[in-house]
Coordinates of C-alpha atoms and ligand atoms in Angstrom, one line a residue:
X175 CA 0.0 0.0 0.0
X176 CA 1.5 3.3 -1.1
X177 CA 0.8 6.8 0.3
X178 CA 2.3 10.2 0.3
X179 CA 2.6 10.3 4.1
X180 CA 2.3 7.9 7.0
X181 CA 1.3 9.6 10.2
X182 CA 2.4 7.6 13.2
X183 CA 0.0 8.0 16.2
X184 CA -3.7 8.8 16.2
X185 CA -3.9 11.0 19.2
X186 CA -5.2 14.6 18.8
X187 CA -1.9 15.6 17.2
X188 CA -1.5 12.8 14.7
X189 CA -5.1 12.7 13.6
X190 CA -5.0 16.5 13.1
X191 CA -1.8 16.1 11.1
X192 CA -3.4 13.5 8.9
X193 CA -6.4 15.7 8.3
X194 CA -4.3 18.8 7.5
X195 CA -2.2 16.9 5.0
X196 CA -5.2 15.3 3.4
X197 CA -6.7 18.8 2.9
X198 CA -3.6 19.7 1.0
X199 CA -4.1 16.9 -1.5
X200 CA -2.0 14.2 0.1
X201 CA -2.9 10.5 0.3
X202 CA -2.4 9.8 4.0
X203 CA -2.3 6.6 6.1
X204 CA -2.9 7.3 9.8
X205 CA -1.6 4.4 12.0
X206 CA -1.9 3.5 15.6
X207 CA -1.6 0.3 17.7
X208 CA -4.9 1.3 19.4
X209 CA -8.1 3.2 18.4
X210 CA -8.2 6.9 17.9
X211 CA -7.7 9.2 20.9
X212 CA -7.5 6.3 23.4
X213 CA -4.3 7.5 25.2
X214 CA -3.4 11.0 26.4
X215 CA -6.0 12.5 24.1
X216 CA -8.7 10.5 25.9
X217 CA -8.3 11.3 29.5
X218 CA -7.4 15.0 29.7
X219 CA -9.5 17.9 31.1
X220 CA -10.8 18.7 27.6
X221 CA -10.1 22.4 27.7
X222 CA -9.2 24.2 24.5
X223 CA -7.0 26.6 26.3
X224 CA -7.0 29.6 24.1
X225 CA -5.7 31.7 27.0
X226 CA -2.7 29.4 27.9
X227 CA 0.2 31.5 26.5
X228 CA 2.3 31.1 29.7
X229 CA 3.9 27.7 30.1
X230 CA 3.8 25.5 33.2
X231 CA 7.3 26.5 34.4
X232 CA 9.6 24.9 36.9
X233 CA 9.2 26.7 40.2
X234 CA 12.1 29.0 41.0
X235 CA 11.7 29.6 44.8
X236 CA 13.3 27.0 47.0
X237 CA 10.4 26.6 49.5
X238 CA 8.1 25.5 46.6
X239 CA 10.8 23.3 45.1
X240 CA 11.4 21.6 48.5
X241 CA 7.7 21.2 49.1
X242 CA 7.3 19.6 45.7
X243 CA 10.4 17.4 46.1
X244 CA 9.2 16.1 49.5
X245 CA 5.8 15.4 48.0
X246 CA 4.1 17.9 50.3
X247 CA 2.1 19.7 47.6
X248 CA -0.8 17.8 45.9
X249 CA 0.0 19.3 42.4
X250 CA 3.2 17.3 42.1
X251 CA 4.3 13.7 43.0
X252 CA 7.9 12.5 42.6
X253 CA 9.0 8.9 42.3
X254 CA 12.5 9.3 43.8
X255 CA 13.5 6.0 42.3
X256 CA 13.1 7.6 38.8
X257 CA 15.6 10.4 39.6
X258 CA 18.6 9.0 37.8
X259 CA 16.5 8.7 34.6
X260 CA 14.7 12.0 35.0
X261 CA 17.6 14.2 36.4
X262 CA 18.9 15.4 33.0
X263 CA 15.4 16.4 31.9
X264 CA 14.6 18.0 35.2
X265 CA 17.8 20.0 35.0
X266 CA 16.9 21.3 31.6
X267 CA 13.3 22.1 32.7
X268 CA 14.7 24.0 35.7
X269 CA 17.1 26.0 33.4
X270 CA 14.1 26.9 31.2
X271 CA 12.3 28.3 34.2
X272 CA 14.0 31.7 34.4
X273 CA 11.6 34.6 33.8
X274 CA 13.4 35.5 30.6
X275 CA 13.1 31.9 29.2
X276 CA 9.5 31.5 30.3
X277 CA 8.7 34.7 28.5
X278 CA 10.6 33.5 25.4
X279 CA 8.5 30.3 25.4
X280 CA 5.3 32.4 25.9
X281 CA 6.1 34.6 22.9
X282 CA 6.8 31.4 20.9
X283 CA 3.6 29.8 21.9
X284 CA 1.5 32.9 21.3
X285 CA 1.0 32.5 17.5
X286 CA -0.2 29.0 18.0
X287 CA -2.5 29.9 20.9
X288 CA -4.0 32.8 19.0
X289 CA -5.2 30.5 16.2
X290 CA -5.9 27.3 18.1
X291 CA -9.6 27.8 18.8
X292 CA -10.5 28.9 15.2
X293 CA -8.7 25.8 13.9
X294 CA -10.8 23.5 16.1
X295 CA -14.1 25.3 15.6
X296 CA -13.9 25.0 11.8
X297 CA -13.6 21.2 12.1
X298 CA -16.1 21.0 15.0
X299 CA -18.7 22.7 12.7
X300 CA -17.9 20.5 9.8
X301 CA -18.0 17.3 11.9
X302 CA -21.3 18.3 13.4
X303 CA -19.7 17.9 16.9
X304 CA -21.0 21.2 18.3
X305 CA -22.9 19.3 21.0
X306 CA -19.5 18.4 22.6
X307 CA -18.5 22.0 23.0
X308 CA -19.2 24.3 26.0
X309 CA -18.5 28.0 25.5
X310 CA -18.5 28.7 29.2
X311 CA -14.8 29.5 29.8
X312 CA -12.7 28.2 32.7
X313 CA -12.6 29.3 36.3
X314 CA -9.7 29.4 38.8
X315 CA -10.5 29.6 42.6
X316 CA -8.4 31.1 45.4
X317 CA -8.8 30.9 49.1
X318 CA -5.8 33.1 50.0
X319 CA -6.3 36.8 49.3
X320 CA -2.6 37.3 48.6
X321 CA -2.5 34.5 46.0
X322 CA -5.6 36.0 44.4
X323 CA -4.0 39.4 44.2
X324 CA -0.8 38.0 42.6
X325 CA -2.9 35.9 40.1
X326 CA -5.0 39.0 39.3
X327 CA -1.8 41.0 38.6
X328 CA -0.5 38.2 36.4
X329 CA -3.8 38.1 34.5
X330 CA -3.7 41.8 34.0
X331 CA -0.2 41.6 32.6
X332 CA -1.3 38.8 30.2
X333 CA -4.2 41.0 29.1
X334 CA -1.9 44.0 28.5
X335 CA 0.7 41.9 26.6
X336 CA -1.3 39.2 24.8
X337 CA -4.9 40.5 25.0
X338 CA -6.2 37.6 27.1
X339 CA -9.3 38.9 28.8
X340 CA -10.4 37.8 32.2
X341 CA -13.0 38.7 34.8
X342 CA -12.2 38.9 38.5
X343 CA -14.8 37.3 40.7
X344 CA -15.7 37.9 44.4
X345 CA -17.4 35.0 46.3
X346 CA -20.8 36.1 45.2
X347 CA -19.7 36.2 41.5
X348 CA -18.4 32.6 41.9
X349 CA -21.8 31.5 43.2
X350 CA -23.6 33.2 40.4
X351 CA -21.6 31.3 37.8
X352 CA -21.4 28.0 39.7
X353 CA -24.1 27.8 42.3
X354 CA -23.0 24.3 43.6
X355 CA -19.5 25.2 44.7
X356 CA -18.8 25.7 48.4
X357 CA -15.7 27.0 50.1
X358 CA -14.1 29.9 51.9
X359 CA -13.0 31.7 48.7
X360 CA -11.1 34.9 48.6
X361 CA -12.3 35.1 45.0
X362 CA -11.8 33.7 41.5
X363 CA -10.6 34.5 38.0
X364 CA -12.9 33.6 35.1
X365 CA -11.3 33.4 31.6
X366 CA -14.0 33.4 29.1
X367 CA -12.1 32.7 25.9
X368 CA -11.4 28.9 26.3
X369 CA -14.1 26.4 25.4
X370 CA -14.3 22.9 26.9
X371 CA -15.2 19.5 25.5
X372 CA -17.5 17.1 27.2
X373 CA -15.9 14.0 25.7
X374 CA -12.3 14.3 24.2
X375 CA -12.4 10.8 22.8
X376 CA -15.6 11.5 20.9
X377 CA -14.1 14.7 19.5
X378 CA -11.1 12.7 18.3
X379 CA -13.3 10.1 16.7
X380 CA -15.3 12.9 14.9
X381 CA -12.1 14.3 13.4
X382 CA -10.9 10.8 12.3
X383 CA -14.3 10.3 10.7
X384 CA -13.8 13.5 8.7
X385 CA -10.5 12.0 7.6
X386 CA -11.7 8.6 6.7
X387 CA -14.9 9.9 5.0
X388 CA -12.7 11.9 2.6
X389 CA -10.7 8.7 1.7
X390 CA -8.0 8.6 4.4
X391 CA -7.0 5.3 5.8
X392 CA -6.8 4.6 9.5
X393 CA -4.8 1.4 10.0
X394 CA -3.5 -0.7 12.9
X395 CA 0.3 -0.9 13.0
X396 CA 3.2 -0.7 15.5
X397 CA 5.2 2.4 14.8
X398 CA 8.3 0.7 16.0
X399 CA 8.4 -1.2 12.7
X400 CA 9.3 2.0 10.9
X401 CA 12.3 1.8 8.6
X402 CA 13.8 3.7 5.8
X403 CA 13.2 1.9 2.5
X404 CA 15.3 3.7 -0.2
X405 CA 12.9 6.4 -1.4
X406 CA 11.0 6.9 1.8
X407 CA 9.6 5.1 4.8
X408 CA 7.8 1.9 5.5
X409 CA 5.7 0.5 8.4
X410 CA 4.3 -3.0 8.8
X411 CA 0.5 -2.8 9.5
X412 CA -1.7 -5.8 10.3
X413 CA -2.8 -5.7 6.6
X414 CA 0.7 -5.7 5.2
X415 CA 3.5 -3.2 4.5
X416 CA 2.7 0.5 4.1
X417 CA 5.1 2.7 2.1
X418 CA 5.3 6.5 1.8
X419 CA 7.7 9.2 0.8
X420 CA 7.1 10.9 4.2
X421 CA 6.5 9.8 7.7
X422 CA 5.4 12.0 10.7
X423 CA 6.3 11.1 14.3
X424 CA 3.2 12.1 16.3
X425 CA 3.4 9.5 19.0
X426 CA 2.9 11.9 21.9
X427 CA 4.9 10.7 24.9
X428 CA 6.2 7.7 23.0
X429 CA 7.9 9.8 20.3
X430 CA 11.3 9.9 22.0
X431 CA 11.3 6.1 22.2
X432 CA 10.7 5.8 18.5
X433 CA 13.4 8.4 17.6
X434 CA 15.9 6.6 19.8
X435 CA 15.6 3.6 17.4
X436 CA 17.2 5.8 14.7
X437 CA 19.7 7.3 17.2
X438 CA 18.0 10.7 17.6
X439 CA 17.8 11.9 21.1
X440 CA 15.2 14.4 22.3
X441 CA 14.7 15.5 25.9
X442 CA 11.1 14.3 26.1
X443 CA 9.5 13.3 29.4
X444 CA 5.9 12.3 30.3
X445 CA 4.5 14.3 33.2
X446 CA 1.9 11.8 34.3
X447 CA -1.6 12.6 35.4
X448 CA -4.7 10.7 36.6
X449 CA -8.4 11.1 36.3
X450 CA -11.5 9.7 37.9
X451 CA -15.2 10.3 37.1
X452 CA -17.8 10.9 39.8
X453 CA -21.6 11.1 39.9
X454 CA -23.0 14.4 41.1
X455 CA -25.2 14.2 44.2
X456 CA -28.8 15.4 44.0
X457 CA -29.4 18.1 41.5
X458 CA -25.9 19.4 41.6
X459 CA -24.3 20.5 38.3
X460 CA -21.2 22.1 37.0
X461 CA -21.1 24.3 33.9
X462 CA -17.3 24.7 33.3
X463 CA -13.9 23.4 34.3
X464 CA -12.8 24.6 37.7
X465 CA -9.1 24.8 38.8
X466 CA -8.7 24.6 42.6
X467 CA -5.4 26.5 42.8
X468 CA -4.9 25.6 46.4
X469 CA -5.1 21.9 45.8
X470 CA -3.8 21.5 42.3
X471 CA -6.6 19.7 40.6
X472 CA -9.3 20.4 38.0
X473 CA -12.9 19.2 38.1
X474 CA -14.9 19.4 34.9
X475 CA -18.3 18.1 33.6
X476 CA -17.9 15.3 31.1
X477 CA -20.3 12.9 29.4
X478 CA -19.1 10.2 31.8
X479 CA -19.6 12.3 35.0
X480 CA -17.6 14.9 36.8
X481 CA -14.0 14.3 35.8
X482 CA -11.3 15.1 38.4
X483 CA -7.8 15.4 36.8
X484 CA -4.7 15.6 38.9
X485 CA -1.4 17.6 38.6
X486 CA 1.9 16.2 37.5
X487 CA 3.6 13.0 38.6
X488 CA 7.3 12.7 37.8
X489 CA 8.0 9.0 37.3
X490 CA 9.2 6.5 34.7
X491 CA 6.8 6.4 31.7
X492 CA 5.8 2.8 32.4
X493 CA 6.0 2.7 36.2
X494 CA 3.0 1.1 37.8
X495 CA 0.2 3.7 38.6
X496 CA 0.5 5.4 42.0
X497 CA -2.6 7.7 42.2
X498 CA -1.7 9.2 45.5
X499 CA -2.5 12.7 44.3
X500 CA -6.0 11.6 43.5
X501 CA -6.4 10.1 47.0
X502 CA -5.1 13.3 48.4
X503 CA -7.3 15.8 46.5
X504 CA -10.5 13.8 46.3
X505 CA -11.6 14.9 49.9
X506 CA -10.8 18.5 48.9
X507 CA -12.9 18.2 45.8
X508 CA -15.8 16.7 47.8
X509 CA -15.7 19.8 50.0
X510 CA -15.8 22.0 46.9
X511 CA -18.6 20.2 45.0
X512 CA -21.1 17.5 46.0
X513 CA -19.4 14.6 44.3
X514 CA -21.1 11.2 44.6
X515 CA -19.8 7.7 43.9
X516 CA -16.7 7.0 41.8
X517 CA -17.8 5.9 38.3
X518 CA -14.8 3.7 37.5
X519 CA -13.0 1.0 39.6
X520 CA -9.5 2.3 38.7
X521 CA -8.2 5.8 37.9
X522 CA -7.1 6.5 34.4
X523 CA -3.4 7.3 33.9
X524 CA -1.9 9.5 31.1
X525 CA 1.4 11.2 30.3
X526 CA 1.7 14.8 29.1
X527 CA 4.5 14.8 26.5
X528 CA 6.9 17.5 27.7
X529 CA 10.0 19.1 26.3
X530 CA 12.0 21.3 28.8
X531 CA 11.0 24.6 27.3
X532 CA 7.3 23.6 27.2
X533 CA 7.1 24.1 23.4
X534 CA 6.3 21.3 20.9
X535 CA 8.6 20.0 18.2
X536 CA 7.2 20.8 14.8
X537 CA 9.2 20.2 11.6
X538 CA 11.7 18.1 9.7
X539 CA 14.0 15.6 11.5
X540 CA 17.5 16.7 10.3
X541 CA 19.5 14.0 8.5
X542 CA 16.4 11.8 7.9
X543 CA 14.9 12.7 4.5
X544 CA 11.1 12.6 4.5
X545 CA 10.9 12.2 8.3
X546 CA 8.9 14.9 10.2
X547 CA 7.9 15.4 13.8
X548 CA 4.9 16.8 15.6
X549 CA 5.0 16.0 19.3
X550 CA 5.7 17.4 22.8
X551 CA 2.5 19.3 23.2
X552 CA 2.8 19.1 27.1
X553 CA -0.3 20.3 28.9
X554 CA -1.9 21.6 25.7
X555 CA -2.1 18.8 23.1
X556 CA -5.9 19.0 22.8
X557 CA -5.6 22.8 22.4
X558 CA -2.8 22.8 19.9
X559 CA -3.3 19.6 17.9
X560 CA -5.1 21.1 14.8
X561 CA -3.0 24.3 14.7
X562 CA 0.4 22.7 15.0
X563 CA -0.8 20.2 12.4
X564 CA -1.6 23.1 10.1
X565 CA 1.9 24.5 10.6
X566 CA 3.6 21.1 9.9
X567 CA 1.4 20.5 6.8
X568 CA 2.3 23.9 5.4
X569 CA 6.0 23.1 5.9
X570 CA 5.6 19.6 4.3
X571 CA 3.8 21.0 1.2
X572 CA 6.1 24.0 0.8
X573 CA 3.3 26.5 1.5
X574 CA 4.0 29.8 3.2
X575 CA 3.7 29.1 6.9
X576 CA 1.3 31.2 9.0
X577 CA 4.1 31.7 11.6
X578 CA 7.8 31.3 11.8
X579 CA 8.5 27.6 12.7
X580 CA 12.0 28.2 14.0
X581 CA 11.1 28.1 17.8
X582 CA 9.8 24.6 17.4
X583 CA 12.9 23.0 15.6
X584 CA 13.8 19.6 16.9
X585 CA 17.5 20.5 17.1
X586 CA 17.0 23.4 19.4
X587 CA 18.2 21.5 22.5
Ligands
FAD660 C1 -4.5 14.8 33.3 C2 -4.3 15.5 32.0 C3 -5.1 16.6 31.7 C4 -4.9 17.3 30.6 N1 -5.7 18.4 30.2 C5 -5.6 19.0 29.1 C6 -6.5 20.0 28.7 O1 -7.4 20.4 29.4 N2 -6.3 20.7 27.5 C7 -5.2 20.3 26.7 O2 -5.1 21.0 25.6 N3 -4.4 19.3 27.0 C8 -4.5 18.6 28.1 N4 -3.7 17.6 28.5 C9 -2.6 17.3 27.6 C10 -3.1 16.6 26.3 O3 -3.9 15.5 26.7 C11 -1.9 16.0 25.6 O4 -0.9 17.0 25.3 C12 -2.3 15.4 24.2 O5 -3.4 14.5 24.4 C13 -1.2 14.8 23.5 O6 -1.7 14.3 22.3 P1 -0.8 13.4 21.3 O7 -1.6 13.1 20.1 O8 0.5 14.1 21.2 O9 -0.5 12.1 22.2 P2 -1.5 10.9 22.5 O10 -2.9 11.3 22.6 O11 -0.9 10.1 23.6 O12 -1.4 10.0 21.2 C14 -0.2 9.2 20.9 C15 -0.7 8.0 20.1 O13 0.4 7.2 19.7 C16 0.0 5.9 19.8 N5 1.2 5.0 19.9 C17 2.2 5.1 20.9 N6 3.2 4.2 20.6 C18 2.8 3.5 19.5 C19 3.4 2.5 18.7 N7 4.5 1.9 19.0 N8 2.7 2.1 17.6 C20 1.6 2.7 17.2 N9 1.0 3.7 17.9 C21 1.6 4.1 19.0 C22 -0.8 5.8 21.1 O14 -1.6 4.6 21.0 C23 -1.6 7.1 20.9 O15 -2.8 6.9 20.3 C24 -3.9 16.9 29.7 C25 -3.1 15.8 29.9 C26 -3.3 15.1 31.1 C27 -2.5 13.8 31.4

């Protein structure tokens, strides 16, 4: 079977890449070892974060670093046994946490963030998936007046610099927007630009359907069978060999593992995160994602129930699940919102694919003709899938790119 391009990985990033290339006239095979959007793109908080210009930076003050290192804060959990493996990446992440470098990453992310929502909404309309979208923004809650003040100042700076609007809320304003939340709040911040998705897996499947209906092939294959075959690249699918001039690595957190096979090293780590769904008690309801900033978790209404997502766990990619953060924050979430029974027996575990500067890799893999990369979308892969796919597709088809791709080069580290 011959194609112009094989896209490896059918998460939000890979499927978007396949669709963007197809729209530019290419014959594309999208491959995965599982179904579409069944890994990281399944279990996230489902927020298209059109406000998220600032990256999740490594903390700079020692008290926060120590609190995280000693697992005293619920937003982070360290497996100390993984330190030898993670140390080089953590060092680079720390180095990228200076105010200057964080601002450099923010400026580089901005052109993608500016366009991310429009790129999604066009496909959502076309796929008839509007019922999955809530245009109710995203709310952050604060119990400490000093933290609220600092966050409000930071939001004002973002507004001045990047035009990201927000609304400060007093406790009464919080209740008006979300009547079922309870707590001793100093106040909140409501960002109205982001939309949220009630079922990220269903959105992924809607996009893959756009692709297959237009003649694209979605095939089962192991990306690790990738090999150069003279004029291009080849993968072995369950239906036989697939050949193409180009291949795109869009394997999310598994991208580094594949590139290692061809002796290319990228500093990619998976910041792990968990989710659990809960029933809501009585007539309680939630209208938008809520970030409890004091306890480092998000609750958001999903088709399957109220989804609670945890902060970051620093561990080996394939270490057994240790959902201690979920156990720690669930009682706090129950104080915040009337959660009922857990819906699943076991928490879901995913891995945010993170490069140390919290920017994705988008572009050609140097020295490997016809090999391209689109991965490392960290906390924002749902948000950035379609727009980073557009940029890569423009590069691959020699179109003028809508923004300078230089900040996302794979050889920047
Ligand atoms: C708890 C949590 C909350 C999050 N919340 C948000 C949010 O609100 N908004 C947001 O924008 N982002 C969020 N994210 C981040 C987002 O989910 C990820 O950045 C995004 O899903 C990454 O997409 P991807 O396509 O790169 O990777 P994935 O979705 O992981 O896709 C990679 C694909 O590669 C396939 N694969 C791997 N190895 C092989 C192989 N050998 N052969 C074949 N196929 C293979 C996998 O099966 C998978 O389908 C969150 C993440 C977590 C963990």
